[in-house]
Short mmCIF file of C-alpha atoms in Angstrom, two decimals:
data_model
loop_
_atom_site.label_atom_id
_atom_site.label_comp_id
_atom_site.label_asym_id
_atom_site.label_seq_id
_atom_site.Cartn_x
_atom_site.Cartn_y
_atom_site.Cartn_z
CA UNK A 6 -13.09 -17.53 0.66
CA UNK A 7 -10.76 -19.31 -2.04
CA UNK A 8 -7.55 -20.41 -0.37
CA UNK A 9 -4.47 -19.47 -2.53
CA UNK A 10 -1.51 -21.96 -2.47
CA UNK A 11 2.19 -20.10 -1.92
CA UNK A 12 5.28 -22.45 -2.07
CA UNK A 13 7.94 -22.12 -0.16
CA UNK A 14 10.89 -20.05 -1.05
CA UNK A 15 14.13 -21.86 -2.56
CA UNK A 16 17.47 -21.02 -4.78
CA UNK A 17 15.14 -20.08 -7.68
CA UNK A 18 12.66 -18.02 -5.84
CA UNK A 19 15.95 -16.24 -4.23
CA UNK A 20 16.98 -15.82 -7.70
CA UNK A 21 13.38 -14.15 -9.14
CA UNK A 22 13.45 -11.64 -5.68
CA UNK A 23 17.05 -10.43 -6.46
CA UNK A 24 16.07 -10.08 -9.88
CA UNK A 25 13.29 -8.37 -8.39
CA UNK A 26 15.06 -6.29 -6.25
CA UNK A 27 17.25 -5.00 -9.39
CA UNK A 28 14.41 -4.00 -11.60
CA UNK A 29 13.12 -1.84 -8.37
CA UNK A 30 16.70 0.00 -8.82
CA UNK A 31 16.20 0.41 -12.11
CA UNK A 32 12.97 2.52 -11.43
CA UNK A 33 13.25 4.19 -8.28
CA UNK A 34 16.75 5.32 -9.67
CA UNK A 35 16.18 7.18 -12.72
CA UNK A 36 12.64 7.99 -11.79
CA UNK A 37 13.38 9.46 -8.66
CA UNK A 38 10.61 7.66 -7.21
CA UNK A 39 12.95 7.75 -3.64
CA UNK A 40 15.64 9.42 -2.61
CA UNK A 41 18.66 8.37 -1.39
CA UNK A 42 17.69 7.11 1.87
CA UNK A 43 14.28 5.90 0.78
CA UNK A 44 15.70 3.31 -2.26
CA UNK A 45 18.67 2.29 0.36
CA UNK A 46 15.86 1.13 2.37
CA UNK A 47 13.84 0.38 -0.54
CA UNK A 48 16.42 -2.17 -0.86
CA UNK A 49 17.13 -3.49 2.26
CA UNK A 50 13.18 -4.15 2.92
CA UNK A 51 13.18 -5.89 -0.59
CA UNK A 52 15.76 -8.45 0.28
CA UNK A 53 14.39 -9.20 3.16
CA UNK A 54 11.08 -9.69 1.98
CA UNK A 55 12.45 -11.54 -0.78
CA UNK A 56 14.31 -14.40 1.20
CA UNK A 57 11.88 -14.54 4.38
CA UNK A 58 8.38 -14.13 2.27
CA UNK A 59 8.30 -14.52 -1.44
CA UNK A 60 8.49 -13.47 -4.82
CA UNK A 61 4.97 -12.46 -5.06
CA UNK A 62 5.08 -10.14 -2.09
CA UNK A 63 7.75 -8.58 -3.36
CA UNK A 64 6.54 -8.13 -6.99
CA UNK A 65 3.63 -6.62 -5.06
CA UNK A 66 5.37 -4.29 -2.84
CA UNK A 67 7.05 -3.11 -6.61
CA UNK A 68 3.46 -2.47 -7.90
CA UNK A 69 2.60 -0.12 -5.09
CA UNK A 70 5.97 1.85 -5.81
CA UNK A 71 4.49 2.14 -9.53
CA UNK A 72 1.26 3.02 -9.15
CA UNK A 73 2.04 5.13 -5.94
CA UNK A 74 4.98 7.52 -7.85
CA UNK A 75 2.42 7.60 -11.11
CA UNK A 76 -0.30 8.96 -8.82
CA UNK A 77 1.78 11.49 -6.85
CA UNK A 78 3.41 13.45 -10.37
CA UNK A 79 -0.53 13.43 -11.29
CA UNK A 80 -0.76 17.23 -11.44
CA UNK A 81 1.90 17.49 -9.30
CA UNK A 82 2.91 21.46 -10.13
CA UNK A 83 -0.88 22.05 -9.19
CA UNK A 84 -0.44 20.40 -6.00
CA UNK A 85 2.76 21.86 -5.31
CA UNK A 86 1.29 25.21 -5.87
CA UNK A 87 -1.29 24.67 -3.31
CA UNK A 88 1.59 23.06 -0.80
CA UNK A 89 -0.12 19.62 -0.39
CA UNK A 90 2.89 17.53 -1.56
CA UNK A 91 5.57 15.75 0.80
CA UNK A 92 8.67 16.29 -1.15
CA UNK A 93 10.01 19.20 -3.39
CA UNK A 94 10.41 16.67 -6.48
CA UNK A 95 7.87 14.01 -5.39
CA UNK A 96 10.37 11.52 -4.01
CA UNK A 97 9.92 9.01 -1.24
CA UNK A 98 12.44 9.15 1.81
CA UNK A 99 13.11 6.18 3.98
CA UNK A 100 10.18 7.01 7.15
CA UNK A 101 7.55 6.64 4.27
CA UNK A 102 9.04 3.04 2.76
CA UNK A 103 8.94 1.39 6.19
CA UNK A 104 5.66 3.04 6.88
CA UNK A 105 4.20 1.49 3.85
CA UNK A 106 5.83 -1.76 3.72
CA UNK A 107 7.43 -2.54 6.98
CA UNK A 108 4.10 -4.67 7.54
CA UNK A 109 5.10 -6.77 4.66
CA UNK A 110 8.53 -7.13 6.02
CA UNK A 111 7.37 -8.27 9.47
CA UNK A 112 4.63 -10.43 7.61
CA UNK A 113 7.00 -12.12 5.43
CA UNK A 114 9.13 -12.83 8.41
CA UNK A 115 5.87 -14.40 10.30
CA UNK A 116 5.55 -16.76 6.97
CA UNK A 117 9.05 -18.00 7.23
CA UNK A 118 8.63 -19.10 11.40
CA UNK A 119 5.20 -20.50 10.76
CA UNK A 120 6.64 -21.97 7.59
CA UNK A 121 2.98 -20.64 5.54
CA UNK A 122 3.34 -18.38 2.65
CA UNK A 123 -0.43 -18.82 1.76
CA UNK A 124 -1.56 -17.92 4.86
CA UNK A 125 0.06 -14.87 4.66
CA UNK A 126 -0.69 -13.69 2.04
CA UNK A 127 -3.92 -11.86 2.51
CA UNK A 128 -2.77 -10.12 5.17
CA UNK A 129 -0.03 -9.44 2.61
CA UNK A 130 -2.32 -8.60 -0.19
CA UNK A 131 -4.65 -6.21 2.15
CA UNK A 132 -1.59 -4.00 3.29
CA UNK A 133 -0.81 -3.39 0.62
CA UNK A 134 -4.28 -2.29 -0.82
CA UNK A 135 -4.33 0.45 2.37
CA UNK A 136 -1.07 1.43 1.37
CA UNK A 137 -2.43 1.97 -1.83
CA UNK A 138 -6.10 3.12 -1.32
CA UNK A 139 -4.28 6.11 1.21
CA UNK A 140 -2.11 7.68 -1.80
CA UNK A 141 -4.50 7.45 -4.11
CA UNK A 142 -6.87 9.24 -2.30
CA UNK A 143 -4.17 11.74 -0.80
CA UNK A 144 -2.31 12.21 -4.15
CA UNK A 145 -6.19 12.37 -6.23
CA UNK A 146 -8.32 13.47 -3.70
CA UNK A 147 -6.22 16.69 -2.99
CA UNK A 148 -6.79 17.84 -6.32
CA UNK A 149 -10.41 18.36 -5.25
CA UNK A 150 -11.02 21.27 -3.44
CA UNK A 151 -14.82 19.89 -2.22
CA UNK A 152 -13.03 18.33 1.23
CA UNK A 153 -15.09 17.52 4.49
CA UNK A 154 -13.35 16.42 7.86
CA UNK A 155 -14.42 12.82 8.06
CA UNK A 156 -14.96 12.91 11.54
CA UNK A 157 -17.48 16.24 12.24
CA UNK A 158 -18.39 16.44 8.33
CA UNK A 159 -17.71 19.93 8.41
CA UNK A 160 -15.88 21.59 5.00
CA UNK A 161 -11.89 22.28 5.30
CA UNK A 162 -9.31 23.11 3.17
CA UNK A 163 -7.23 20.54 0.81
CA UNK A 164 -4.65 18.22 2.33
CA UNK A 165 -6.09 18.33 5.95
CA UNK A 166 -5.17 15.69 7.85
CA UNK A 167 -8.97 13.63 8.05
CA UNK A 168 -10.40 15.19 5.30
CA UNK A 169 -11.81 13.76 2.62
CA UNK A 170 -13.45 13.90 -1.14
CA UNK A 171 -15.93 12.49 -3.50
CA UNK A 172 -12.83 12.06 -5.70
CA UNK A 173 -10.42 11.12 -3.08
CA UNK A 174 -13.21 8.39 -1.99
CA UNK A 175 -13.16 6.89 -5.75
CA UNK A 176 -9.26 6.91 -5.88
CA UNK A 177 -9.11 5.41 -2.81
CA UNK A 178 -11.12 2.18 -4.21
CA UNK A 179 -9.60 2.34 -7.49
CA UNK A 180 -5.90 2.09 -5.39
CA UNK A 181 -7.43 -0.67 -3.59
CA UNK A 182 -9.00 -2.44 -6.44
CA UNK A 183 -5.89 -1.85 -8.72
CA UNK A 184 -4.03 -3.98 -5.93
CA UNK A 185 -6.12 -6.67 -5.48
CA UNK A 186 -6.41 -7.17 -9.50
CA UNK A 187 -2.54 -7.57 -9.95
CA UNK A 188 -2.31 -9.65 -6.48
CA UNK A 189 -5.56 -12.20 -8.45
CA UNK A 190 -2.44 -12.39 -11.06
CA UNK A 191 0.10 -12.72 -9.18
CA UNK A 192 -1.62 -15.93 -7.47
CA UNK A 193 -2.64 -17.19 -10.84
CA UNK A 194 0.66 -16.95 -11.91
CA UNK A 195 1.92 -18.97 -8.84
CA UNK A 196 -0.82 -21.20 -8.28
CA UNK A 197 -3.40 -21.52 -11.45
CA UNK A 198 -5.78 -19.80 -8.11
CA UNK A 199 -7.31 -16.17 -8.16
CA UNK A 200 -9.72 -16.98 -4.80
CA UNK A 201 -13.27 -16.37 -5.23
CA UNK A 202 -15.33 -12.89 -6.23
CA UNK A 203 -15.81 -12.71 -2.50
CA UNK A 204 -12.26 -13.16 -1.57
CA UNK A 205 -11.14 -10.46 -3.91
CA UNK A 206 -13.96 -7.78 -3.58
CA UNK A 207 -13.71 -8.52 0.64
CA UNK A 208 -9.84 -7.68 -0.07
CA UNK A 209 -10.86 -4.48 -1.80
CA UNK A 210 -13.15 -3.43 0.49
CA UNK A 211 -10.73 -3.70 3.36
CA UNK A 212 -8.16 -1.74 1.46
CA UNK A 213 -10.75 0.79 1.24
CA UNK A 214 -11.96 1.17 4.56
CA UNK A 215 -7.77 1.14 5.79
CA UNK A 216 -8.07 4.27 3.91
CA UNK A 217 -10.97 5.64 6.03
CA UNK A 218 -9.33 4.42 9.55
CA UNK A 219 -6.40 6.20 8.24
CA UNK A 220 -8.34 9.62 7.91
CA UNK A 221 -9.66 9.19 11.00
CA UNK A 222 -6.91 8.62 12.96
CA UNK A 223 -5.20 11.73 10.77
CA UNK A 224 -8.10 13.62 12.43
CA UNK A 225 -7.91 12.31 15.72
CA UNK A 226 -3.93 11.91 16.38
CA UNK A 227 -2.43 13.29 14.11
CA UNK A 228 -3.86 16.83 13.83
CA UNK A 229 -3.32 16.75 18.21
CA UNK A 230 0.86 16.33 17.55
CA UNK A 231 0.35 12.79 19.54
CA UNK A 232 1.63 11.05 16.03
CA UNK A 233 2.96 11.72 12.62
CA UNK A 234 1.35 10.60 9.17
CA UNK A 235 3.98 7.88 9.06
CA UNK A 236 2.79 6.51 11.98
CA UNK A 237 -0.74 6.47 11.12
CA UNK A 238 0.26 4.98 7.60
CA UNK A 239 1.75 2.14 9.68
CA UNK A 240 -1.40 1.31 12.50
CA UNK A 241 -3.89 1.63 9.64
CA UNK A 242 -1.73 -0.62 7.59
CA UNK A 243 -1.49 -3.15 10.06
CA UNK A 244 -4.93 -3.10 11.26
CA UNK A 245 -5.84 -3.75 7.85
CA UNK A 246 -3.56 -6.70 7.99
CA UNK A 247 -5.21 -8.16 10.91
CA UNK A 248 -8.37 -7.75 9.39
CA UNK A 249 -7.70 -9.64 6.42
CA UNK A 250 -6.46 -12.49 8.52
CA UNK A 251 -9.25 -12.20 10.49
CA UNK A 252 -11.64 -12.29 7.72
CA UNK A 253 -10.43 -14.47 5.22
CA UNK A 254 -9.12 -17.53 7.47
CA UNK A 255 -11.99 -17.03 9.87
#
């Protein structure tokens, strides 16, 4: 599937994540991408995955803080107006930085006891793409008032948890696919490797269906009160994780 080679994490690479971790101040801050809460754990989850993973899944988790805050100010007085947004301004709190990349956190900590950053990181790469694929589709797709429930098909109304849109189905792969392109860079970058067109589009295709599992489980749980969109964020993130391993090192 086109095995990319990680190295293992020393002064310098310690060095790149703080720097790392800085630049994420410098946007989150001003940009009020999270709020108080969210960039202290912003933060803390940075470091970590800094020191136990690496750079690259770091840089990575920063991409998904881009392209996730660019996505949810995309008509964001529209979607305020019809109440589909999660914060008053459009910041992130600290329940929706774990959900997203606690995964990441607990992968990068798996890397540093089996002592394989390449290993990891497709599982890496793949949680991220759900993470990814879910707010593009929740942040696009809500703009689009042609929404079916994904599990009866029936129509419902914007923002339902489960529901689903032509648009929110192409932002949802364009999330995904945005992901995988920069994490294809990011390898290059570390190893002169990108994996194969199968690695990458399998990667992207997982990202995308993390998305769907996501709805469904939205439809299933989450609209019942048995669990809260953070914590379907987090099993459809990690399932997508698995998968990935599963998949790619199979």
């Amino acid at each position: 599937m086109g095995e990319i080679s990680i190295t293992m994490n020393g002064p310098s690479e310690w060095l790149i994540g703080a720097g790392i971790v800085l630049v994420l101040l410098l946007i989150a801050g001003p940009t009020r991408a999270l709020d108080a809460q969210g960039l202290f754990a912003a933060v803390g989850l940075g470091l970590i995955v800094g020191v136990l993973g690496h750079w690259t899944y770091l840089l990575l988790l920063l991409s998904f803080l881009v392209l996730g805050h660019f996505v949810t100010k995309f008509k964001f007085d529209e979607k305020k107006r019809l109440g589909v947004v999660e914060s008053s301004d459009g910041s992130r709190s600290w329940p929706n930085v774990l959900a997203n990349g606690g995964v990441v956190g607990l992968l990068s900590l798996i890397a540093l006891l089996i002592d394989d950053r390449s290993l990891i990181w497709p599982a890496v790469t793949a949680s991220v793409a759900v993470a990814a694929a879910d707010t593009f589709a929740s942040e696009i797709g809500t703009t689009d008032n042609r929404v079916w429930m994904i599990t009866t098909m029936k129509r419902c109304n914007p923002g339902t948890n489960g529901g689903f849109s032509i648009t929110g189905q192409f932002a949802a792969f364009m999330g995904s696919g945005l992901v995988i392109i920069f994490a294809a860079i990011l390898s290059w970058l570390e190893s002169g490797e990108i994996g194969s067109s199968k690695y990458l589009i399998s990667l992207t295709i997982i990202g995308w269906l993390g998305c769907q599992l996501d709805s469904i489980l939205g439809a299933l749980l989450e609209n019942r009160g048995l669990i809260d969109k953070n914590s379907v964020n987090l099993a459809s993130i990690t399932i997508g994780a698995v998968a990935a391993l599963v998949w790619v090192n199979r």
